[in-house]
PDB file of N, CA and C in Angstrom:
ATOM      1  N   VAL A   1       7.077   5.182  -5.511  1.00 88.00           N
ATOM      2  CA  VAL A   1       6.075   5.629  -4.563  1.00 88.00           C
ATOM      3  C   VAL A   1       6.420   7.065  -4.179  1.00 88.00           C
ATOM      4  N   ASP A   2       5.447   7.945  -4.344  1.00 91.00           N
ATOM      5  CA  ASP A   2       5.636   9.363  -4.052  1.00 91.00           C
ATOM      6  C   ASP A   2       5.190   9.636  -2.611  1.00 91.00           C
ATOM      7  N   LEU A   3       6.155   9.645  -1.694  1.00 92.00           N
ATOM      8  CA  LEU A   3       5.835   9.832  -0.283  1.00 92.00           C
ATOM      9  C   LEU A   3       5.245  11.209  -0.005  1.00 92.00           C
ATOM     10  N   ASP A   4       5.668  12.222  -0.745  1.00 95.00           N
ATOM     11  CA  ASP A   4       5.087  13.555  -0.566  1.00 95.00           C
ATOM     12  C   ASP A   4       3.614  13.559  -0.958  1.00 95.00           C
ATOM     13  N   PHE A   5       3.269  12.800  -1.990  1.00 95.00           N
ATOM     14  CA  PHE A   5       1.864  12.697  -2.406  1.00 95.00           C
ATOM     15  C   PHE A   5       1.042  12.039  -1.302  1.00 95.00           C
ATOM     16  N   ILE A   6       1.572  10.964  -0.729  1.00 95.00           N
ATOM     17  CA  ILE A   6       0.874  10.288   0.369  1.00 95.00           C
ATOM     18  C   ILE A   6       0.680  11.255   1.530  1.00 95.00           C
ATOM     19  N   ARG A   7       1.751  11.940   1.919  1.00 96.00           N
ATOM     20  CA  ARG A   7       1.683  12.881   3.041  1.00 96.00           C
ATOM     21  C   ARG A   7       0.623  13.958   2.787  1.00 96.00           C
ATOM     22  N   GLY A   8       0.568  14.460   1.577  1.00 95.00           N
ATOM     23  CA  GLY A   8      -0.325  15.559   1.261  1.00 95.00           C
ATOM     24  C   GLY A   8      -1.786  15.196   1.104  1.00 95.00           C
ATOM     25  N   HIS A   9      -2.071  13.917   0.839  1.00 95.00           N
ATOM     26  CA  HIS A   9      -3.454  13.534   0.542  1.00 95.00           C
ATOM     27  C   HIS A   9      -4.081  12.535   1.510  1.00 95.00           C
ATOM     28  N   ALA A  10      -3.296  11.913   2.357  1.00 95.00           N
ATOM     29  CA  ALA A  10      -3.805  10.835   3.219  1.00 95.00           C
ATOM     30  C   ALA A  10      -4.967  11.273   4.099  1.00 95.00           C
ATOM     31  N   LYS A  11      -4.798  12.364   4.815  1.00 94.00           N
ATOM     32  CA  LYS A  11      -5.824  12.781   5.771  1.00 94.00           C
ATOM     33  C   LYS A  11      -7.161  13.038   5.071  1.00 94.00           C
ATOM     34  N   GLY A  12      -7.147  13.780   3.982  1.00 94.00           N
ATOM     35  CA  GLY A  12      -8.377  14.087   3.254  1.00 94.00           C
ATOM     36  C   GLY A  12      -9.040  12.855   2.666  1.00 94.00           C
ATOM     37  N   ILE A  13      -8.231  11.943   2.149  1.00 94.00           N
ATOM     38  CA  ILE A  13      -8.792  10.710   1.570  1.00 94.00           C
ATOM     39  C   ILE A  13      -9.428   9.857   2.662  1.00 94.00           C
ATOM     40  N   LEU A  14      -8.735   9.717   3.783  1.00 94.00           N
ATOM     41  CA  LEU A  14      -9.299   8.928   4.883  1.00 94.00           C
ATOM     42  C   LEU A  14     -10.586   9.559   5.397  1.00 94.00           C
ATOM     43  N   GLU A  15     -10.590  10.867   5.585  1.00 93.00           N
ATOM     44  CA  GLU A  15     -11.782  11.554   6.097  1.00 93.00           C
ATOM     45  C   GLU A  15     -12.964  11.450   5.128  1.00 93.00           C
ATOM     46  N   ALA A  16     -12.693  11.351   3.839  1.00 93.00           N
ATOM     47  CA  ALA A  16     -13.756  11.266   2.835  1.00 93.00           C
ATOM     48  C   ALA A  16     -14.230   9.834   2.594  1.00 93.00           C
ATOM     49  N   SER A  17     -13.582   8.868   3.211  1.00 92.00           N
ATOM     50  CA  SER A  17     -13.924   7.470   2.986  1.00 92.00           C
ATOM     51  C   SER A  17     -15.325   7.144   3.494  1.00 92.00           C
ATOM     52  N   PRO A  18     -16.073   6.353   2.726  1.00 93.00           N
ATOM     53  CA  PRO A  18     -17.376   5.902   3.208  1.00 93.00           C
ATOM     54  C   PRO A  18     -17.251   4.735   4.200  1.00 93.00           C
ATOM     55  N   ILE A  19     -16.046   4.239   4.386  1.00 92.00           N
ATOM     56  CA  ILE A  19     -15.801   3.112   5.291  1.00 92.00           C
ATOM     57  C   ILE A  19     -15.499   3.679   6.672  1.00 92.00           C
ATOM     58  N   SER A  20     -16.346   3.379   7.638  1.00 91.00           N
ATOM     59  CA  SER A  20     -16.282   4.044   8.943  1.00 91.00           C
ATOM     60  C   SER A  20     -14.939   3.888   9.650  1.00 91.00           C
ATOM     61  N   TYR A  21     -14.335   2.708   9.629  1.00 89.00           N
ATOM     62  CA  TYR A  21     -13.077   2.540  10.347  1.00 89.00           C
ATOM     63  C   TYR A  21     -11.935   3.294   9.665  1.00 89.00           C
ATOM     64  N   LEU A  22     -12.025   3.528   8.361  1.00 91.00           N
ATOM     65  CA  LEU A  22     -11.017   4.349   7.693  1.00 91.00           C
ATOM     66  C   LEU A  22     -11.275   5.829   7.919  1.00 91.00           C
ATOM     67  N   LYS A  23     -12.543   6.201   7.914  1.00 91.00           N
ATOM     68  CA  LYS A  23     -12.907   7.604   8.140  1.00 91.00           C
ATOM     69  C   LYS A  23     -12.374   8.092   9.490  1.00 91.00           C
ATOM     70  N   ALA A  24     -12.390   7.236  10.488  1.00 89.00           N
ATOM     71  CA  ALA A  24     -11.948   7.601  11.832  1.00 89.00           C
ATOM     72  C   ALA A  24     -10.457   7.344  12.065  1.00 89.00           C
ATOM     73  N   ALA A  25      -9.804   6.652  11.157  1.00 90.00           N
ATOM     74  CA  ALA A  25      -8.409   6.259  11.344  1.00 90.00           C
ATOM     75  C   ALA A  25      -7.465   7.447  11.171  1.00 90.00           C
ATOM     76  N   GLN A  26      -6.378   7.402  11.903  1.00 89.00           N
ATOM     77  CA  GLN A  26      -5.357   8.437  11.797  1.00 89.00           C
ATOM     78  C   GLN A  26      -4.121   7.849  11.128  1.00 89.00           C
ATOM     79  N   PRO A  27      -3.564   8.579  10.157  1.00 94.00           N
ATOM     80  CA  PRO A  27      -2.319   8.108   9.548  1.00 94.00           C
ATOM     81  C   PRO A  27      -1.191   8.149  10.569  1.00 94.00           C
ATOM     82  N   LYS A  28      -0.320   7.170  10.497  1.00 95.00           N
ATOM     83  CA  LYS A  28       0.789   7.050  11.443  1.00 95.00           C
ATOM     84  C   LYS A  28       2.099   6.880  10.677  1.00 95.00           C
ATOM     85  N   GLY A  29       3.180   7.215  11.326  1.00 95.00           N
ATOM     86  CA  GLY A  29       4.506   7.021  10.754  1.00 95.00           C
ATOM     87  C   GLY A  29       5.235   8.328  10.538  1.00 95.00           C
ATOM     88  N   MET A  30       6.459   8.216  10.033  1.00 95.00           N
ATOM     89  CA  MET A  30       7.330   9.374   9.850  1.00 95.00           C
ATOM     90  C   MET A  30       6.737  10.444   8.940  1.00 95.00           C
ATOM     91  N   LEU A  31       5.883  10.051   8.011  1.00 95.00           N
ATOM     92  CA  LEU A  31       5.274  11.035   7.125  1.00 95.00           C
ATOM     93  C   LEU A  31       4.299  11.947   7.855  1.00 95.00           C
ATOM     94  N   PHE A  32       3.747  11.475   8.957  1.00 95.00           N
ATOM     95  CA  PHE A  32       2.645  12.181   9.610  1.00 95.00           C
ATOM     96  C   PHE A  32       2.921  12.600  11.052  1.00 95.00           C
ATOM     97  N   GLN A  33       3.940  12.039  11.676  1.00 94.00           N
ATOM     98  CA  GLN A  33       4.193  12.287  13.091  1.00 94.00           C
ATOM     99  C   GLN A  33       5.624  12.772  13.313  1.00 94.00           C
ATOM    100  N   GLU A  34       5.764  13.858  14.041  1.00 92.00           N
ATOM    101  CA  GLU A  34       7.101  14.311  14.402  1.00 92.00           C
ATOM    102  C   GLU A  34       7.673  13.362  15.444  1.00 92.00           C
ATOM    103  N   ASN A  35       8.967  13.213  15.434  1.00 91.00           N
ATOM    104  CA  ASN A  35       9.678  12.372  16.405  1.00 91.00           C
ATOM    105  C   ASN A  35       9.208  10.926  16.393  1.00 91.00           C
ATOM    106  N   CYS A  36       8.794  10.436  15.243  1.00 89.00           N
ATOM    107  CA  CYS A  36       8.392   9.028  15.118  1.00 89.00           C
ATOM    108  C   CYS A  36       9.664   8.206  14.949  1.00 89.00           C
ATOM    109  N   ASN A  37       9.927   7.308  15.881  1.00 89.00           N
ATOM    110  CA  ASN A  37      11.175   6.548  15.832  1.00 89.00           C
ATOM    111  C   ASN A  37      10.939   5.038  15.826  1.00 89.00           C
ATOM    112  N   ASN A  38       9.778   4.605  15.351  1.00 92.00           N
ATOM    113  CA  ASN A  38       9.483   3.168  15.339  1.00 92.00           C
ATOM    114  C   ASN A  38       9.671   2.539  13.959  1.00 92.00           C
ATOM    115  N   ARG A  39      10.328   3.250  13.046  1.00 91.00           N
ATOM    116  CA  ARG A  39      10.644   2.783  11.691  1.00 91.00           C
ATOM    117  C   ARG A  39       9.401   2.593  10.822  1.00 91.00           C
ATOM    118  N   VAL A  40       8.277   3.185  11.237  1.00 93.00           N
ATOM    119  CA  VAL A  40       7.067   3.195  10.420  1.00 93.00           C
ATOM    120  C   VAL A  40       7.127   4.447   9.562  1.00 93.00           C
ATOM    121  N   VAL A  41       6.862   4.310   8.265  1.00 95.00           N
ATOM    122  CA  VAL A  41       6.872   5.459   7.373  1.00 95.00           C
ATOM    123  C   VAL A  41       5.451   5.886   7.047  1.00 95.00           C
ATOM    124  N   SER A  42       4.622   4.946   6.600  1.00 96.00           N
ATOM    125  CA  SER A  42       3.242   5.283   6.230  1.00 96.00           C
ATOM    126  C   SER A  42       2.329   4.111   6.545  1.00 96.00           C
ATOM    127  N   SER A  43       1.470   4.319   7.539  1.00 95.00           N
ATOM    128  CA  SER A  43       0.496   3.290   7.889  1.00 95.00           C
ATOM    129  C   SER A  43      -0.737   3.975   8.457  1.00 95.00           C
ATOM    130  N   VAL A  44      -1.743   3.169   8.700  1.00 94.00           N
ATOM    131  CA  VAL A  44      -2.963   3.666   9.323  1.00 94.00           C
ATOM    132  C   VAL A  44      -3.349   2.657  10.404  1.00 94.00           C
ATOM    133  N   PHE A  45      -3.729   3.176  11.568  1.00 91.00           N
ATOM    134  CA  PHE A  45      -4.115   2.318  12.689  1.00 91.00           C
ATOM    135  C   PHE A  45      -5.573   1.931  12.510  1.00 91.00           C
ATOM    136  N   THR A  46      -5.801   0.694  12.069  1.00 89.00           N
ATOM    137  CA  THR A  46      -7.160   0.204  11.816  1.00 89.00           C
ATOM    138  C   THR A  46      -7.726  -0.575  12.998  1.00 89.00           C
ATOM    139  N   LYS A  47      -6.870  -0.921  13.953  1.00 86.00           N
ATOM    140  CA  LYS A  47      -7.242  -1.734  15.108  1.00 86.00           C
ATOM    141  C   LYS A  47      -7.595  -3.164  14.713  1.00 86.00           C
ATOM    142  N   PHE A  48      -7.255  -3.556  13.471  1.00 83.00           N
ATOM    143  CA  PHE A  48      -7.470  -4.931  13.030  1.00 83.00           C
ATOM    144  C   PHE A  48      -6.206  -5.721  13.349  1.00 83.00           C
ATOM    145  N   ASN A  49      -6.311  -6.627  14.276  1.00 84.00           N
ATOM    146  CA  ASN A  49      -5.176  -7.457  14.631  1.00 84.00           C
ATOM    147  C   ASN A  49      -5.244  -8.749  13.842  1.00 84.00           C
ATOM    148  N   VAL A  50      -4.605  -8.727  12.692  1.00 84.00           N
ATOM    149  CA  VAL A  50      -4.570  -9.903  11.824  1.00 84.00           C
ATOM    150  C   VAL A  50      -3.142 -10.422  11.759  1.00 84.00           C
ATOM    151  N   ASP A  51      -3.007 -11.663  11.366  1.00 85.00           N
ATOM    152  CA  ASP A  51      -1.690 -12.285  11.251  1.00 85.00           C
ATOM    153  C   ASP A  51      -1.025 -11.822   9.960  1.00 85.00           C
ATOM    154  N   HIS A  52       0.010 -11.022  10.085  1.00 84.00           N
ATOM    155  CA  HIS A  52       0.740 -10.520   8.931  1.00 84.00           C
ATOM    156  C   HIS A  52       1.981 -11.356   8.621  1.00 84.00           C
ATOM    157  N   ALA A  53       2.148 -12.496   9.267  1.00 87.00           N
ATOM    158  CA  ALA A  53       3.390 -13.270   9.148  1.00 87.00           C
ATOM    159  C   ALA A  53       3.720 -13.614   7.699  1.00 87.00           C
ATOM    160  N   GLU A  54       2.772 -14.138   6.957  1.00 88.00           N
ATOM    161  CA  GLU A  54       3.061 -14.562   5.581  1.00 88.00           C
ATOM    162  C   GLU A  54       3.387 -13.382   4.667  1.00 88.00           C
ATOM    163  N   PRO A  55       2.542 -12.329   4.624  1.00 85.00           N
ATOM    164  CA  PRO A  55       2.910 -11.215   3.740  1.00 85.00           C
ATOM    165  C   PRO A  55       4.194 -10.504   4.167  1.00 85.00           C
ATOM    166  N   LEU A  56       4.464 -10.437   5.474  1.00 88.00           N
ATOM    167  CA  LEU A  56       5.693  -9.792   5.920  1.00 88.00           C
ATOM    168  C   LEU A  56       6.924 -10.612   5.555  1.00 88.00           C
ATOM    169  N   ALA A  57       6.778 -11.931   5.504  1.00 90.00           N
ATOM    170  CA  ALA A  57       7.891 -12.781   5.066  1.00 90.00           C
ATOM    171  C   ALA A  57       8.230 -12.496   3.604  1.00 90.00           C
ATOM    172  N   VAL A  58       7.221 -12.339   2.783  1.00 88.00           N
ATOM    173  CA  VAL A  58       7.435 -11.995   1.375  1.00 88.00           C
ATOM    174  C   VAL A  58       8.024 -10.586   1.267  1.00 88.00           C
ATOM    175  N   LEU A  59       7.535  -9.679   2.077  1.00 88.00           N
ATOM    176  CA  LEU A  59       8.011  -8.301   2.058  1.00 88.00           C
ATOM    177  C   LEU A  59       9.501  -8.220   2.372  1.00 88.00           C
ATOM    178  N   GLU A  60      10.003  -9.111   3.197  1.00 89.00           N
ATOM    179  CA  GLU A  60      11.426  -9.119   3.525  1.00 89.00           C
ATOM    180  C   GLU A  60      12.290  -9.222   2.279  1.00 89.00           C
ATOM    181  N   GLN A  61      11.824  -9.934   1.259  1.00 88.00           N
ATOM    182  CA  GLN A  61      12.580 -10.067   0.015  1.00 88.00           C
ATOM    183  C   GLN A  61      12.714  -8.714  -0.687  1.00 88.00           C
ATOM    184  N   TYR A  62      11.664  -7.908  -0.652  1.00 85.00           N
ATOM    185  CA  TYR A  62      11.718  -6.573  -1.236  1.00 85.00           C
ATOM    186  C   TYR A  62      12.654  -5.681  -0.431  1.00 85.00           C
ATOM    187  N   LYS A  63      12.592  -5.808   0.897  1.00 88.00           N
ATOM    188  CA  LYS A  63      13.454  -5.000   1.745  1.00 88.00           C
ATOM    189  C   LYS A  63      14.923  -5.311   1.490  1.00 88.00           C
ATOM    190  N   LEU A  64      15.243  -6.585   1.309  1.00 90.00           N
ATOM    191  CA  LEU A  64      16.624  -6.980   1.048  1.00 90.00           C
ATOM    192  C   LEU A  64      17.148  -6.374  -0.243  1.00 90.00           C
ATOM    193  N   LYS A  65      16.257  -6.136  -1.194  1.00 88.00           N
ATOM    194  CA  LYS A  65      16.634  -5.548  -2.487  1.00 88.00           C
ATOM    195  C   LYS A  65      16.535  -4.025  -2.464  1.00 88.00           C
ATOM    196  N   GLY A  66      16.166  -3.447  -1.316  1.00 85.00           N
ATOM    197  CA  GLY A  66      16.026  -2.006  -1.213  1.00 85.00           C
ATOM    198  C   GLY A  66      14.816  -1.481  -1.959  1.00 85.00           C
ATOM    199  N   GLN A  67      13.791  -2.309  -2.119  1.00 84.00           N
ATOM    200  CA  GLN A  67      12.613  -1.946  -2.903  1.00 84.00           C
ATOM    201  C   GLN A  67      11.386  -1.646  -2.044  1.00 84.00           C
ATOM    202  N   TRP A  68      11.598  -1.238  -0.793  1.00 89.00           N
ATOM    203  CA  TRP A  68      10.447  -0.963   0.072  1.00 89.00           C
ATOM    204  C   TRP A  68      10.665   0.355   0.791  1.00 89.00           C
ATOM    205  N   CYS A  69       9.668   1.226   0.762  1.00 91.00           N
ATOM    206  CA  CYS A  69       9.850   2.549   1.363  1.00 91.00           C
ATOM    207  C   CYS A  69       8.775   2.900   2.393  1.00 91.00           C
ATOM    208  N   LEU A  70       7.846   1.999   2.683  1.00 91.00           N
ATOM    209  CA  LEU A  70       6.761   2.329   3.609  1.00 91.00           C
ATOM    210  C   LEU A  70       7.066   1.947   5.048  1.00 91.00           C
ATOM    211  N   GLY A  71       8.246   1.394   5.288  1.00 91.00           N
ATOM    212  CA  GLY A  71       8.673   1.118   6.652  1.00 91.00           C
ATOM    213  C   GLY A  71       8.089  -0.155   7.231  1.00 91.00           C
ATOM    214  N   GLU A  72       8.065  -0.183   8.547  1.00 91.00           N
ATOM    215  CA  GLU A  72       7.595  -1.354   9.292  1.00 91.00           C
ATOM    216  C   GLU A  72       6.080  -1.322   9.457  1.00 91.00           C
ATOM    217  N   LEU A  73       5.525  -2.476   9.816  1.00 88.00           N
ATOM    218  CA  LEU A  73       4.090  -2.597  10.045  1.00 88.00           C
ATOM    219  C   LEU A  73       3.861  -3.055  11.482  1.00 88.00           C
ATOM    220  N   LEU A  74       3.230  -2.213  12.268  1.00 89.00           N
ATOM    221  CA  LEU A  74       2.939  -2.534  13.668  1.00 89.00           C
ATOM    222  C   LEU A  74       1.624  -3.294  13.776  1.00 89.00           C
ATOM    223  N   ASP A  75       1.449  -4.006  14.881  1.00 88.00           N
ATOM    224  CA  ASP A  75       0.193  -4.719  15.128  1.00 88.00           C
ATOM    225  C   ASP A  75      -0.970  -3.725  15.118  1.00 88.00           C
ATOM    226  N   GLY A  76      -2.071  -4.119  14.497  1.00 89.00           N
ATOM    227  CA  GLY A  76      -3.257  -3.274  14.430  1.00 89.00           C
ATOM    228  C   GLY A  76      -3.199  -2.205  13.348  1.00 89.00           C
ATOM    229  N   HIS A  77      -2.113  -2.190  12.565  1.00 91.00           N
ATOM    230  CA  HIS A  77      -1.921  -1.206  11.506  1.00 91.00           C
ATOM    231  C   HIS A  77      -1.941  -1.883  10.137  1.00 91.00           C
ATOM    232  N   GLU A  78      -2.194  -1.082   9.123  1.00 92.00           N
ATOM    233  CA  GLU A  78      -2.074  -1.513   7.729  1.00 92.00           C
ATOM    234  C   GLU A  78      -1.222  -0.473   7.017  1.00 92.00           C
ATOM    235  N   PHE A  79      -0.473  -0.897   6.016  1.00 92.00           N
ATOM    236  CA  PHE A  79       0.294   0.058   5.236  1.00 92.00           C
ATOM    237  C   PHE A  79      -0.656   1.019   4.549  1.00 92.00           C
ATOM    238  N   LEU A  80      -0.225   2.262   4.402  1.00 94.00           N
ATOM    239  CA  LEU A  80      -1.017   3.280   3.733  1.00 94.00           C
ATOM    240  C   LEU A  80      -0.251   3.735   2.491  1.00 94.00           C
ATOM    241  N   ALA A  81      -0.742   3.325   1.345  1.00 94.00           N
ATOM    242  CA  ALA A  81      -0.148   3.718   0.066  1.00 94.00           C
ATOM    243  C   ALA A  81      -1.236   4.388  -0.766  1.00 94.00           C
ATOM    244  N   ILE A  82      -0.928   5.562  -1.271  1.00 93.00           N
ATOM    245  CA  ILE A  82      -1.869   6.327  -2.081  1.00 93.00           C
ATOM    246  C   ILE A  82      -1.134   6.729  -3.354  1.00 93.00           C
ATOM    247  N   PHE A  83      -1.765   6.518  -4.494  1.00 92.00           N
ATOM    248  CA  PHE A  83      -1.128   6.803  -5.768  1.00 92.00           C
ATOM    249  C   PHE A  83      -1.975   7.759  -6.591  1.00 92.00           C
ATOM    250  N   PRO A  84      -1.332   8.698  -7.271  1.00 89.00           N
ATOM    251  CA  PRO A  84      -2.089   9.595  -8.150  1.00 89.00           C
ATOM    252  C   PRO A  84      -2.572   8.825  -9.379  1.00 89.00           C
ATOM    253  N   ILE A  85      -3.766   9.139  -9.811  1.00 86.00           N
ATOM    254  CA  ILE A  85      -4.300   8.557 -11.038  1.00 86.00           C
ATOM    255  C   ILE A  85      -4.896   9.674 -11.879  1.00 86.00           C
ATOM    256  N   ALA A  86      -5.014   9.406 -13.152  1.00 80.00           N
ATOM    257  CA  ALA A  86      -5.647  10.377 -14.035  1.00 80.00           C
ATOM    258  C   ALA A  86      -7.147  10.362 -13.772  1.00 80.00           C
ATOM    259  N   PRO A  87      -7.784  11.531 -13.722  1.00 77.00           N
ATOM    260  CA  PRO A  87      -9.233  11.565 -13.522  1.00 77.00           C
ATOM    261  C   PRO A  87      -9.943  10.886 -14.688  1.00 77.00           C
ATOM    262  N   VAL A  88     -11.010  10.210 -14.376  1.00 70.00           N
ATOM    263  CA  VAL A  88     -11.801   9.517 -15.389  1.00 70.00           C
ATOM    264  C   VAL A  88     -13.198  10.096 -15.361  1.00 70.00           C
ATOM    265  N   SER A  89     -13.631  10.571 -16.498  1.00 65.00           N
ATOM    266  CA  SER A  89     -14.982  11.105 -16.610  1.00 65.00           C
ATOM    267  C   SER A  89     -15.964   9.945 -16.672  1.00 65.00           C
ATOM    268  N   PRO A  90     -17.100  10.048 -15.992  1.00 67.00           N
ATOM    269  CA  PRO A  90     -18.077   8.953 -16.030  1.00 67.00           C
ATOM    270  C   PRO A  90     -18.671   8.751 -17.430  1.00 67.00           C
ATOM    271  N   ILE A  91     -18.472   9.712 -18.328  1.00 65.00           N
ATOM    272  CA  ILE A  91     -19.023   9.544 -19.662  1.00 65.00           C
ATOM    273  C   ILE A  91     -17.972   9.188 -20.713  1.00 65.00           C
ATOM    274  N   THR A  92     -16.696   9.039 -20.275  1.00 60.00           N
ATOM    275  CA  THR A  92     -15.643   8.673 -21.207  1.00 60.00           C
ATOM    276  C   THR A  92     -15.666   7.159 -21.405  1.00 60.00           C
ATOM    277  N   PRO A  93     -15.847   6.699 -22.649  1.00 60.00           N
ATOM    278  CA  PRO A  93     -15.807   5.261 -22.909  1.00 60.00           C
ATOM    279  C   PRO A  93     -14.441   4.693 -22.519  1.00 60.00           C
ATOM    280  N   MET A  94     -14.423   3.517 -21.921  1.00 57.00           N
ATOM    281  CA  MET A  94     -13.191   2.924 -21.428  1.00 57.00           C
ATOM    282  C   MET A  94     -12.127   2.814 -22.518  1.00 57.00           C
ATOM    283  N   GLY A  95     -12.500   2.561 -23.743  1.00 60.00           N
ATOM    284  CA  GLY A  95     -11.545   2.434 -24.829  1.00 60.00           C
ATOM    285  C   GLY A  95     -10.856   3.735 -25.176  1.00 60.00           C
ATOM    286  N   GLN A  96     -11.361   4.859 -24.682  1.00 62.00           N
ATOM    287  CA  GLN A  96     -10.790   6.161 -25.002  1.00 62.00           C
ATOM    288  C   GLN A  96      -9.968   6.758 -23.864  1.00 62.00           C
ATOM    289  N   ILE A  97      -9.746   5.993 -22.812  1.00 58.00           N
ATOM    290  CA  ILE A  97      -8.957   6.489 -21.679  1.00 58.00           C
ATOM    291  C   ILE A  97      -7.483   6.265 -21.975  1.00 58.00           C
ATOM    292  N   ASN A  98      -6.693   7.329 -21.832  1.00 61.00           N
ATOM    293  CA  ASN A  98      -5.244   7.242 -22.021  1.00 61.00           C
ATOM    294  C   ASN A  98      -4.595   6.941 -20.683  1.00 61.00           C
ATOM    295  N   TYR A  99      -3.886   5.818 -20.622  1.00 58.00           N
ATOM    296  CA  TYR A  99      -3.224   5.430 -19.370  1.00 58.00           C
ATOM    297  C   TYR A  99      -1.803   5.867 -19.353  1.00 58.00           C
TER     298      TYR A  99
END
């Protein structure tokens, strides 16, 4: 996971989203906020209070192996992960795309 890529593109991607709650959401965590000390690295405050108990229990296994870099997840937040992809032309046949 390229944290610098997330930091550099999160705001623009969120602002360009056609989904209203994402368009208005602010990225949170150490990547985006100075003096952030809540162990959040990359998240977005969606105001959706859902039960994260089951996925967070699974996530603990990744944390134990040192395979997690997005930090903690606070109530009302979702992890924010953004990955670079190769541009795809709308006229390029799927069989000709190099992955």
